[in-house]
mmCIF file of N, CA and C and ligand atoms in Angstrom:
data_model
loop_
_atom_site.group_PDB
_atom_site.id
_atom_site.type_symbol
_atom_site.label_atom_id
_atom_site.label_comp_id
_atom_site.label_asym_id
_atom_site.label_seq_id
_atom_site.Cartn_x
_atom_site.Cartn_y
_atom_site.Cartn_z
ATOM 1 N N MET A 117 68.036 28.840 7.496
ATOM 2 C CA MET A 117 68.718 29.996 6.967
ATOM 3 C C MET A 117 69.188 30.914 8.107
ATOM 4 N N ILE A 118 70.441 31.285 8.054
ATOM 5 C CA ILE A 118 71.037 32.145 9.095
ATOM 6 C C ILE A 118 71.439 33.463 8.443
ATOM 7 N N LEU A 119 71.011 34.568 9.049
ATOM 8 C CA LEU A 119 71.454 35.903 8.555
ATOM 9 C C LEU A 119 72.577 36.307 9.471
ATOM 10 N N ASP A 120 73.681 36.723 8.867
ATOM 11 C CA ASP A 120 74.881 37.045 9.639
ATOM 12 C C ASP A 120 75.111 38.570 9.617
ATOM 13 N N LEU A 121 74.875 39.176 10.775
ATOM 14 C CA LEU A 121 75.018 40.629 10.878
ATOM 15 C C LEU A 121 76.508 41.055 10.647
ATOM 16 N N LYS A 122 77.380 40.165 11.082
ATOM 17 C CA LYS A 122 78.780 40.461 10.982
ATOM 18 C C LYS A 122 79.213 40.644 9.538
ATOM 19 N N GLU A 123 78.696 39.731 8.709
ATOM 20 C CA GLU A 123 79.032 39.860 7.266
ATOM 21 C C GLU A 123 78.496 41.155 6.668
ATOM 22 N N LEU A 124 77.278 41.445 7.087
ATOM 23 C CA LEU A 124 76.622 42.632 6.558
ATOM 24 C C LEU A 124 77.398 43.931 6.911
ATOM 25 N N LYS A 125 77.820 43.945 8.158
ATOM 26 C CA LYS A 125 78.562 45.130 8.660
ATOM 27 C C LYS A 125 79.907 45.217 7.957
ATOM 28 N N LYS A 126 80.542 44.047 7.733
ATOM 29 C CA LYS A 126 81.846 44.020 7.080
ATOM 30 C C LYS A 126 81.735 44.580 5.666
ATOM 31 N N SER A 127 80.593 44.333 5.046
ATOM 32 C CA SER A 127 80.426 44.803 3.644
ATOM 33 C C SER A 127 80.185 46.333 3.602
ATOM 34 N N GLY A 128 79.911 46.916 4.762
ATOM 35 C CA GLY A 128 79.723 48.381 4.787
ATOM 36 C C GLY A 128 78.279 48.805 4.505
ATOM 37 N N LYS A 129 77.402 47.863 4.219
ATOM 38 C CA LYS A 129 76.024 48.170 3.896
ATOM 39 C C LYS A 129 75.179 48.130 5.134
ATOM 40 N N VAL A 130 74.020 48.809 5.058
ATOM 41 C CA VAL A 130 73.121 48.779 6.195
ATOM 42 C C VAL A 130 71.871 47.855 5.933
ATOM 43 N N SER A 131 71.776 47.467 4.677
ATOM 44 C CA SER A 131 70.665 46.595 4.383
ATOM 45 C C SER A 131 71.054 45.633 3.240
ATOM 46 N N GLU A 132 70.270 44.570 3.151
ATOM 47 C CA GLU A 132 70.554 43.538 2.119
ATOM 48 C C GLU A 132 69.366 42.712 1.873
ATOM 49 N N THR A 133 69.091 42.381 0.602
ATOM 50 C CA THR A 133 67.974 41.547 0.351
ATOM 51 C C THR A 133 68.429 40.079 0.361
ATOM 52 N N PHE A 134 67.477 39.190 0.615
ATOM 53 C CA PHE A 134 67.863 37.742 0.606
ATOM 54 C C PHE A 134 66.733 36.937 0.000
ATOM 55 N N PHE A 135 67.127 35.781 -0.492
ATOM 56 C CA PHE A 135 66.132 34.792 -1.053
ATOM 57 C C PHE A 135 66.674 33.438 -0.725
ATOM 58 N N PHE A 136 65.813 32.583 -0.240
ATOM 59 C CA PHE A 136 66.222 31.175 -0.093
ATOM 60 C C PHE A 136 65.001 30.304 -0.031
ATOM 61 N N GLU A 137 65.242 28.974 -0.150
ATOM 62 C CA GLU A 137 64.179 28.011 -0.061
ATOM 63 C C GLU A 137 64.564 27.010 1.032
ATOM 64 N N TYR A 138 63.573 26.507 1.699
ATOM 65 C CA TYR A 138 63.875 25.459 2.647
ATOM 66 C C TYR A 138 62.659 24.542 2.767
ATOM 67 N N PHE A 139 62.858 23.326 3.227
ATOM 68 C CA PHE A 139 61.822 22.343 3.401
ATOM 69 C C PHE A 139 61.314 22.400 4.850
ATOM 70 N N ALA A 140 60.084 22.850 5.014
ATOM 71 C CA ALA A 140 59.549 22.975 6.317
ATOM 72 C C ALA A 140 58.986 21.604 6.706
ATOM 73 N N ASP A 141 58.687 21.470 7.986
ATOM 74 C CA ASP A 141 57.938 20.270 8.426
ATOM 75 C C ASP A 141 56.652 20.218 7.648
ATOM 76 N N LYS A 142 56.382 19.054 7.049
ATOM 77 C CA LYS A 142 55.189 18.901 6.214
ATOM 78 C C LYS A 142 53.871 19.234 6.954
ATOM 79 N N ASN A 143 53.896 19.001 8.278
ATOM 80 C CA ASN A 143 52.676 19.236 9.050
ATOM 81 C C ASN A 143 52.590 20.595 9.616
ATOM 82 N N LEU A 144 53.419 21.494 9.159
ATOM 83 C CA LEU A 144 53.471 22.868 9.709
ATOM 84 C C LEU A 144 52.148 23.588 9.597
ATOM 85 N N SER A 145 51.384 23.243 8.547
ATOM 86 C CA SER A 145 50.126 23.959 8.319
ATOM 87 C C SER A 145 49.202 23.786 9.502
ATOM 88 N N GLY A 146 49.290 22.624 10.187
ATOM 89 C CA GLY A 146 48.403 22.387 11.327
ATOM 90 C C GLY A 146 47.013 21.982 10.944
ATOM 91 N N ILE A 147 46.703 21.886 9.630
ATOM 92 C CA ILE A 147 45.370 21.419 9.230
ATOM 93 C C ILE A 147 45.413 19.952 8.901
ATOM 94 N N PRO A 148 44.479 19.215 9.499
ATOM 95 C CA PRO A 148 44.476 17.776 9.250
ATOM 96 C C PRO A 148 44.360 17.469 7.771
ATOM 97 N N ASP A 149 44.905 16.356 7.308
ATOM 98 C CA ASP A 149 44.799 15.890 5.921
ATOM 99 C C ASP A 149 45.412 16.882 4.894
ATOM 100 N N THR A 150 46.340 17.687 5.376
ATOM 101 C CA THR A 150 47.078 18.539 4.434
ATOM 102 C C THR A 150 48.566 18.465 4.710
ATOM 103 N N GLU A 151 49.363 18.824 3.718
ATOM 104 C CA GLU A 151 50.787 18.927 3.928
ATOM 105 C C GLU A 151 51.322 20.044 3.051
ATOM 106 N N ILE A 152 52.489 20.600 3.493
ATOM 107 C CA ILE A 152 53.199 21.579 2.695
ATOM 108 C C ILE A 152 53.895 20.819 1.575
ATOM 109 N N ALA A 153 53.578 21.197 0.302
ATOM 110 C CA ALA A 153 54.167 20.496 -0.825
ATOM 111 C C ALA A 153 55.318 21.354 -1.348
ATOM 112 N N GLY A 154 56.480 20.758 -1.463
ATOM 113 C CA GLY A 154 57.640 21.440 -2.000
ATOM 114 C C GLY A 154 58.243 22.391 -0.988
ATOM 115 N N PRO A 155 59.167 23.197 -1.477
ATOM 116 C CA PRO A 155 59.927 24.051 -0.562
ATOM 117 C C PRO A 155 59.109 25.327 -0.231
ATOM 118 N N VAL A 156 59.496 25.886 0.912
ATOM 119 C CA VAL A 156 58.951 27.223 1.294
ATOM 120 C C VAL A 156 59.943 28.219 0.695
ATOM 121 N N ARG A 157 59.435 29.139 -0.114
ATOM 122 C CA ARG A 157 60.291 30.157 -0.703
ATOM 123 C C ARG A 157 60.235 31.473 0.062
ATOM 124 N N VAL A 158 61.362 31.931 0.484
ATOM 125 C CA VAL A 158 61.408 33.108 1.378
ATOM 126 C C VAL A 158 62.217 34.243 0.681
ATOM 127 N N SER A 159 61.623 35.402 0.614
ATOM 128 C CA SER A 159 62.401 36.542 0.131
ATOM 129 C C SER A 159 62.182 37.740 1.071
ATOM 130 N N GLY A 160 63.164 38.526 1.250
ATOM 131 C CA GLY A 160 62.999 39.641 2.188
ATOM 132 C C GLY A 160 64.211 40.534 2.230
ATOM 133 N N GLU A 161 64.219 41.335 3.285
ATOM 134 C CA GLU A 161 65.294 42.324 3.427
ATOM 135 C C GLU A 161 65.667 42.365 4.917
ATOM 136 N N ILE A 162 66.949 42.522 5.169
ATOM 137 C CA ILE A 162 67.458 42.741 6.475
ATOM 138 C C ILE A 162 68.029 44.172 6.531
ATOM 139 N N VAL A 163 67.592 44.885 7.581
ATOM 140 C CA VAL A 163 68.047 46.287 7.711
ATOM 141 C C VAL A 163 68.673 46.453 9.119
ATOM 142 N N LEU A 164 69.872 46.859 9.191
ATOM 143 C CA LEU A 164 70.537 47.098 10.479
ATOM 144 C C LEU A 164 69.854 48.237 11.202
ATOM 145 N N THR A 165 69.563 48.031 12.506
ATOM 146 C CA THR A 165 68.994 49.106 13.313
ATOM 147 C C THR A 165 69.924 49.496 14.446
ATOM 148 N N GLY A 166 71.007 48.756 14.545
ATOM 149 C CA GLY A 166 71.977 49.034 15.624
ATOM 150 C C GLY A 166 73.175 48.101 15.431
ATOM 151 N N GLU A 167 74.078 48.154 16.400
ATOM 152 C CA GLU A 167 75.323 47.325 16.292
ATOM 153 C C GLU A 167 74.946 45.838 16.296
ATOM 154 N N HIS A 168 74.004 45.478 17.098
ATOM 155 C CA HIS A 168 73.642 44.015 17.190
ATOM 156 C C HIS A 168 72.132 43.887 17.078
ATOM 157 N N SER A 169 71.478 44.660 16.253
ATOM 158 C CA SER A 169 70.058 44.514 16.050
ATOM 159 C C SER A 169 69.688 44.793 14.607
ATOM 160 N N ALA A 170 68.590 44.239 14.137
ATOM 161 C CA ALA A 170 68.177 44.378 12.737
ATOM 162 C C ALA A 170 66.681 44.064 12.621
ATOM 163 N N ASN A 171 66.121 44.786 11.633
ATOM 164 C CA ASN A 171 64.720 44.440 11.266
ATOM 165 C C ASN A 171 64.754 43.484 10.111
ATOM 166 N N VAL A 172 63.993 42.398 10.213
ATOM 167 C CA VAL A 172 63.920 41.406 9.182
ATOM 168 C C VAL A 172 62.513 41.315 8.677
ATOM 169 N N SER A 173 62.310 41.583 7.375
ATOM 170 C CA SER A 173 60.938 41.529 6.821
ATOM 171 C C SER A 173 60.975 40.890 5.456
ATOM 172 N N GLY A 174 59.794 40.443 5.061
ATOM 173 C CA GLY A 174 59.690 39.813 3.739
ATOM 174 C C GLY A 174 58.440 38.941 3.655
ATOM 175 N N GLU A 175 58.449 37.988 2.776
ATOM 176 C CA GLU A 175 57.331 37.069 2.652
ATOM 177 C C GLU A 175 57.783 35.642 2.415
ATOM 178 N N ALA A 176 56.931 34.736 2.820
ATOM 179 C CA ALA A 176 57.167 33.327 2.637
ATOM 180 C C ALA A 176 56.025 32.771 1.767
ATOM 181 N N SER A 177 56.315 32.055 0.683
ATOM 182 C CA SER A 177 55.257 31.508 -0.112
ATOM 183 C C SER A 177 55.492 30.038 -0.288
ATOM 184 N N PHE A 178 54.377 29.299 -0.382
ATOM 185 C CA PHE A 178 54.463 27.842 -0.449
ATOM 186 C C PHE A 178 53.071 27.290 -0.881
ATOM 187 N N GLU A 179 53.074 26.007 -1.261
ATOM 188 C CA GLU A 179 51.835 25.336 -1.615
ATOM 189 C C GLU A 179 51.418 24.366 -0.561
ATOM 190 N N ILE A 180 50.145 24.315 -0.353
ATOM 191 C CA ILE A 180 49.631 23.285 0.519
ATOM 192 C C ILE A 180 48.713 22.333 -0.316
ATOM 193 N N ARG A 181 48.925 21.022 -0.146
ATOM 194 C CA ARG A 181 48.190 20.072 -0.863
ATOM 195 C C ARG A 181 47.415 19.184 0.177
ATOM 196 N N GLY A 182 46.203 18.872 -0.178
ATOM 197 C CA GLY A 182 45.442 18.014 0.741
ATOM 198 C C GLY A 182 43.968 17.977 0.354
ATOM 199 N N ASN A 183 43.196 17.540 1.346
ATOM 200 C CA ASN A 183 41.774 17.400 1.142
ATOM 201 C C ASN A 183 41.010 18.599 1.693
ATOM 202 N N CYS A 184 40.085 19.111 0.893
ATOM 203 C CA CYS A 184 39.239 20.219 1.332
ATOM 204 C C CYS A 184 38.528 19.860 2.651
ATOM 205 N N THR A 185 38.582 20.784 3.588
ATOM 206 C CA THR A 185 38.011 20.512 4.925
ATOM 207 C C THR A 185 36.535 20.156 4.862
ATOM 208 N N ARG A 186 35.799 20.705 3.894
ATOM 209 C CA ARG A 186 34.346 20.505 3.831
ATOM 210 C C ARG A 186 33.953 19.394 2.877
ATOM 211 N N CYS A 187 34.526 19.328 1.638
ATOM 212 C CA CYS A 187 34.048 18.340 0.675
ATOM 213 C C CYS A 187 35.104 17.224 0.460
ATOM 214 N N LEU A 188 36.255 17.304 1.018
ATOM 215 C CA LEU A 188 37.334 16.337 0.908
ATOM 216 C C LEU A 188 37.938 16.247 -0.503
ATOM 217 N N ALA A 189 37.618 17.144 -1.400
ATOM 218 C CA ALA A 189 38.227 17.129 -2.737
ATOM 219 C C ALA A 189 39.719 17.415 -2.645
ATOM 220 N N GLN A 190 40.530 16.755 -3.502
ATOM 221 C CA GLN A 190 41.946 17.026 -3.594
ATOM 222 C C GLN A 190 42.191 18.458 -4.014
ATOM 223 N N THR A 191 42.946 19.194 -3.310
ATOM 224 C CA THR A 191 43.112 20.603 -3.516
ATOM 225 C C THR A 191 44.537 21.003 -3.364
ATOM 226 N N VAL A 192 44.996 21.905 -4.217
ATOM 227 C CA VAL A 192 46.322 22.521 -4.061
ATOM 228 C C VAL A 192 46.150 24.016 -4.025
ATOM 229 N N LYS A 193 46.721 24.654 -3.018
ATOM 230 C CA LYS A 193 46.539 26.107 -2.889
ATOM 231 C C LYS A 193 47.890 26.773 -2.577
ATOM 232 N N GLN A 194 48.021 27.965 -3.126
ATOM 233 C CA GLN A 194 49.241 28.786 -2.893
ATOM 234 C C GLN A 194 48.961 29.768 -1.719
ATOM 235 N N TYR A 195 49.922 29.852 -0.839
ATOM 236 C CA TYR A 195 49.808 30.804 0.283
ATOM 237 C C TYR A 195 50.999 31.731 0.309
ATOM 238 N N VAL A 196 50.743 32.952 0.673
ATOM 239 C CA VAL A 196 51.837 33.908 0.877
ATOM 240 C C VAL A 196 51.623 34.602 2.226
ATOM 241 N N PHE A 197 52.622 34.520 3.074
ATOM 242 C CA PHE A 197 52.516 35.186 4.413
ATOM 243 C C PHE A 197 53.626 36.205 4.515
ATOM 244 N N GLU A 198 53.290 37.330 5.075
ATOM 245 C CA GLU A 198 54.292 38.359 5.306
ATOM 246 C C GLU A 198 54.804 38.354 6.720
ATOM 247 N N PHE A 199 56.051 38.746 6.911
ATOM 248 C CA PHE A 199 56.598 38.849 8.296
ATOM 249 C C PHE A 199 57.435 40.112 8.407
ATOM 250 N N SER A 200 57.575 40.571 9.611
ATOM 251 C CA SER A 200 58.441 41.719 9.924
ATOM 252 C C SER A 200 58.733 41.624 11.387
ATOM 253 N N GLU A 201 60.005 41.435 11.735
ATOM 254 C CA GLU A 201 60.408 41.288 13.130
ATOM 255 C C GLU A 201 61.644 42.070 13.410
ATOM 256 N N LEU A 202 61.600 42.712 14.603
ATOM 257 C CA LEU A 202 62.823 43.387 15.041
ATOM 258 C C LEU A 202 63.638 42.411 15.937
ATOM 259 N N CYS A 203 64.816 42.126 15.491
ATOM 260 C CA CYS A 203 65.653 41.148 16.237
ATOM 261 C C CYS A 203 66.750 41.931 16.957
ATOM 262 N N ASP A 204 66.856 41.650 18.257
ATOM 263 C CA ASP A 204 67.979 42.280 19.014
ATOM 264 C C ASP A 204 68.452 41.291 20.091
ATOM 265 N N GLU A 205 69.327 41.776 20.952
ATOM 266 C CA GLU A 205 69.898 40.907 21.977
ATOM 267 C C GLU A 205 69.129 40.829 23.272
ATOM 268 N N ALA A 206 67.950 41.440 23.284
ATOM 269 C CA ALA A 206 67.123 41.400 24.497
ATOM 270 C C ALA A 206 66.804 39.949 24.850
ATOM 271 N N SER A 207 66.872 39.668 26.126
ATOM 272 C CA SER A 207 66.653 38.292 26.591
ATOM 273 C C SER A 207 65.218 37.824 26.349
ATOM 274 N N ASP A 208 64.271 38.772 26.233
ATOM 275 C CA ASP A 208 62.870 38.384 25.986
ATOM 276 C C ASP A 208 62.463 38.448 24.526
ATOM 277 N N ASN A 209 63.417 38.685 23.666
ATOM 278 C CA ASN A 209 63.086 38.689 22.257
ATOM 279 C C ASN A 209 62.919 37.261 21.735
ATOM 280 N N PRO A 210 61.771 36.992 21.136
ATOM 281 C CA PRO A 210 61.592 35.610 20.647
ATOM 282 C C PRO A 210 62.553 35.239 19.522
ATOM 283 N N TYR A 211 63.066 36.232 18.836
ATOM 284 C CA TYR A 211 64.006 35.981 17.733
ATOM 285 C C TYR A 211 65.317 36.736 18.020
ATOM 286 N N PRO A 212 66.037 36.284 18.993
ATOM 287 C CA PRO A 212 67.211 37.047 19.400
ATOM 288 C C PRO A 212 68.380 36.985 18.397
ATOM 289 N N VAL A 213 69.179 38.026 18.468
ATOM 290 C CA VAL A 213 70.457 38.014 17.727
ATOM 291 C C VAL A 213 71.490 37.322 18.673
ATOM 292 N N VAL A 214 71.982 36.208 18.153
ATOM 293 C CA VAL A 214 72.963 35.428 18.944
ATOM 294 C C VAL A 214 74.287 35.401 18.179
ATOM 295 N N ASN A 215 75.336 35.913 18.783
ATOM 296 C CA ASN A 215 76.638 35.996 18.137
ATOM 297 C C ASN A 215 76.516 36.643 16.737
ATOM 298 N N ASP A 216 75.695 37.718 16.702
ATOM 299 C CA ASP A 216 75.478 38.456 15.449
ATOM 300 C C ASP A 216 74.770 37.673 14.373
ATOM 301 N N LYS A 217 74.102 36.595 14.780
ATOM 302 C CA LYS A 217 73.353 35.784 13.842
ATOM 303 C C LYS A 217 71.850 35.789 14.152
ATOM 304 N N ILE A 218 71.080 35.756 13.091
ATOM 305 C CA ILE A 218 69.557 35.641 13.236
ATOM 306 C C ILE A 218 69.170 34.370 12.554
ATOM 307 N N TYR A 219 68.381 33.560 13.300
ATOM 308 C CA TYR A 219 67.921 32.246 12.749
ATOM 309 C C TYR A 219 66.507 32.470 12.161
ATOM 310 N N LEU A 220 66.493 32.553 10.842
ATOM 311 C CA LEU A 220 65.246 32.976 10.107
ATOM 312 C C LEU A 220 64.186 31.848 10.130
ATOM 313 N N ASP A 221 64.596 30.625 10.177
ATOM 314 C CA ASP A 221 63.584 29.545 10.055
ATOM 315 C C ASP A 221 62.516 29.664 11.100
ATOM 316 N N LYS A 222 62.906 30.007 12.315
ATOM 317 C CA LYS A 222 61.937 30.101 13.407
ATOM 318 C C LYS A 222 60.938 31.214 13.157
ATOM 319 N N ILE A 223 61.377 32.334 12.598
ATOM 320 C CA ILE A 223 60.504 33.421 12.258
ATOM 321 C C ILE A 223 59.465 32.955 11.208
ATOM 322 N N ILE A 224 59.956 32.262 10.218
ATOM 323 C CA ILE A 224 59.054 31.774 9.173
ATOM 324 C C ILE A 224 58.084 30.745 9.714
ATOM 325 N N ASP A 225 58.585 29.765 10.477
ATOM 326 C CA ASP A 225 57.674 28.753 11.014
ATOM 327 C C ASP A 225 56.577 29.376 11.899
ATOM 328 N N ASP A 226 56.972 30.328 12.736
ATOM 329 C CA ASP A 226 55.980 30.955 13.619
ATOM 330 C C ASP A 226 54.982 31.776 12.825
ATOM 331 N N THR A 227 55.402 32.452 11.773
ATOM 332 C CA THR A 227 54.494 33.226 10.889
ATOM 333 C C THR A 227 53.476 32.294 10.269
ATOM 334 N N VAL A 228 53.952 31.145 9.784
ATOM 335 C CA VAL A 228 53.024 30.204 9.131
ATOM 336 C C VAL A 228 52.000 29.692 10.165
ATOM 337 N N ILE A 229 52.469 29.322 11.333
ATOM 338 C CA ILE A 229 51.614 28.735 12.323
ATOM 339 C C ILE A 229 50.550 29.786 12.772
ATOM 340 N N SER A 230 50.936 31.039 12.943
ATOM 341 C CA SER A 230 49.982 32.059 13.452
ATOM 342 C C SER A 230 49.056 32.595 12.373
ATOM 343 N N ASP A 231 49.476 32.622 11.131
ATOM 344 C CA ASP A 231 48.675 33.182 10.039
ATOM 345 C C ASP A 231 47.788 32.163 9.293
ATOM 346 N N MET A 232 48.077 30.873 9.480
ATOM 347 C CA MET A 232 47.358 29.869 8.736
ATOM 348 C C MET A 232 45.878 29.803 9.100
ATOM 349 N N PRO A 233 44.982 29.848 8.116
ATOM 350 C CA PRO A 233 43.579 29.683 8.466
ATOM 351 C C PRO A 233 43.287 28.299 9.056
ATOM 352 N N MET A 234 42.198 28.188 9.757
ATOM 353 C CA MET A 234 41.878 26.899 10.400
ATOM 354 C C MET A 234 41.317 25.898 9.416
ATOM 355 N N THR A 235 40.829 26.403 8.253
ATOM 356 C CA THR A 235 40.228 25.485 7.288
ATOM 357 C C THR A 235 40.971 25.539 5.974
ATOM 358 N N PHE A 236 40.916 24.470 5.226
ATOM 359 C CA PHE A 236 41.571 24.392 3.941
ATOM 360 C C PHE A 236 40.433 24.083 2.942
ATOM 361 N N LEU A 237 40.031 25.080 2.154
ATOM 362 C CA LEU A 237 38.866 24.917 1.301
ATOM 363 C C LEU A 237 39.260 24.874 -0.149
ATOM 364 N N CYS A 238 38.590 24.061 -0.966
ATOM 365 C CA CYS A 238 38.809 23.936 -2.392
ATOM 366 C C CYS A 238 38.438 25.230 -3.060
ATOM 367 N N ARG A 239 37.423 25.972 -2.537
ATOM 368 C CA ARG A 239 37.076 27.287 -2.962
ATOM 369 C C ARG A 239 36.345 27.924 -1.792
ATOM 370 N N GLU A 240 36.350 29.250 -1.750
ATOM 371 C CA GLU A 240 35.819 29.958 -0.580
ATOM 372 C C GLU A 240 34.359 29.606 -0.265
ATOM 373 N N ASP A 241 33.587 29.308 -1.333
ATOM 374 C CA ASP A 241 32.135 29.038 -1.149
ATOM 375 C C ASP A 241 31.824 27.544 -1.267
ATOM 376 N N CYS A 242 32.832 26.725 -0.939
ATOM 377 C CA CYS A 242 32.554 25.276 -1.017
ATOM 378 C C CYS A 242 31.380 24.886 -0.167
ATOM 379 N N LYS A 243 30.417 24.161 -0.784
ATOM 380 C CA LYS A 243 29.201 23.803 -0.080
ATOM 381 C C LYS A 243 29.348 22.560 0.799
ATOM 382 N N GLY A 244 30.419 21.788 0.581
ATOM 383 C CA GLY A 244 30.669 20.626 1.409
ATOM 384 C C GLY A 244 29.816 19.444 1.021
ATOM 385 N N ILE A 245 29.781 18.506 2.016
ATOM 386 C CA ILE A 245 29.055 17.275 1.768
ATOM 387 C C ILE A 245 27.802 17.231 2.657
ATOM 388 N N CYS A 246 26.668 16.807 2.157
ATOM 389 C CA CYS A 246 25.458 16.784 2.957
ATOM 390 C C CYS A 246 25.606 15.651 4.013
ATOM 391 N N ALA A 247 25.339 16.028 5.223
ATOM 392 C CA ALA A 247 25.471 15.038 6.340
ATOM 393 C C ALA A 247 24.398 13.977 6.216
ATOM 394 N N GLY A 248 23.289 14.292 5.544
ATOM 395 C CA GLY A 248 22.192 13.344 5.387
ATOM 396 C C GLY A 248 22.438 12.322 4.352
ATOM 397 N N CYS A 249 22.652 12.773 3.096
ATOM 398 C CA CYS A 249 22.738 11.790 1.975
ATOM 399 C C CYS A 249 24.161 11.592 1.478
ATOM 400 N N GLY A 250 25.113 12.377 1.940
ATOM 401 C CA GLY A 250 26.513 12.144 1.601
ATOM 402 C C GLY A 250 26.888 12.672 0.199
ATOM 403 N N VAL A 251 26.026 13.450 -0.374
ATOM 404 C CA VAL A 251 26.318 13.978 -1.715
ATOM 405 C C VAL A 251 27.211 15.191 -1.651
ATOM 406 N N ASN A 252 28.123 15.266 -2.621
ATOM 407 C CA ASN A 252 28.980 16.492 -2.730
ATOM 408 C C ASN A 252 28.110 17.627 -3.266
ATOM 409 N N LEU A 253 27.807 18.606 -2.459
ATOM 410 C CA LEU A 253 26.830 19.645 -2.779
ATOM 411 C C LEU A 253 27.391 20.601 -3.855
ATOM 412 N N ASN A 254 28.708 20.535 -4.152
ATOM 413 C CA ASN A 254 29.271 21.346 -5.198
ATOM 414 C C ASN A 254 28.886 20.735 -6.569
ATOM 415 N N GLU A 255 28.657 19.416 -6.622
ATOM 416 C CA GLU A 255 28.471 18.703 -7.867
ATOM 417 C C GLU A 255 27.005 18.376 -8.132
ATOM 418 N N SER A 256 26.239 18.096 -7.071
ATOM 419 C CA SER A 256 24.867 17.708 -7.331
ATOM 420 C C SER A 256 23.971 18.153 -6.194
ATOM 421 N N GLU A 257 22.658 18.045 -6.452
ATOM 422 C CA GLU A 257 21.648 18.468 -5.469
ATOM 423 C C GLU A 257 21.533 17.460 -4.336
ATOM 424 N N CYS A 258 21.196 17.942 -3.169
ATOM 425 C CA CYS A 258 20.963 17.080 -1.993
ATOM 426 C C CYS A 258 19.745 16.202 -2.308
ATOM 427 N N LYS A 259 19.868 14.917 -1.918
ATOM 428 C CA LYS A 259 18.815 13.970 -2.171
ATOM 429 C C LYS A 259 17.919 13.737 -0.971
ATOM 430 N N CYS A 260 18.203 14.460 0.083
ATOM 431 C CA CYS A 260 17.382 14.288 1.298
ATOM 432 C C CYS A 260 15.951 14.792 1.071
ATOM 433 N N LYS A 261 15.030 14.175 1.724
ATOM 434 C CA LYS A 261 13.618 14.651 1.578
ATOM 435 C C LYS A 261 13.464 15.940 2.458
HETATM 436 ZN ZN1 LIG B 344 35.451 21.733 -0.950
HETATM 437 ZN ZN1 LIG B 345 21.229 15.475 1.608
#
């Protein structure tokens, strides 16, 4: 998704909302045995802060499907991550404005990578699998002596 500052300025507005969907790299979550299922839905707002700069904010929501990190149960979870970045022409800006365009995919990808928890749990208090007897402790009692 590309946000075009030129179009926005031409319209005479200083801000605009946007919504789009895209298919991220399935492994973007970075958690083993999981993948992003379906499209990433992005909604947000772009606000001009200068001739060639703008603040881009909003949220990205998506589902992750995979095996619980602790008990390996098949799990589907919904995630929502918020982002807010000031994009300008500075050479050290990680999300620069290039030819009056902002490339939103990189902002979303980086947000997902930095905000994603390290574990993927079927529920917050998942008890996992006993290392001794191999029993799923969510479903039955440990059989170890
Ligand atoms: Zn679990
Ligand atoms: Zn056990």
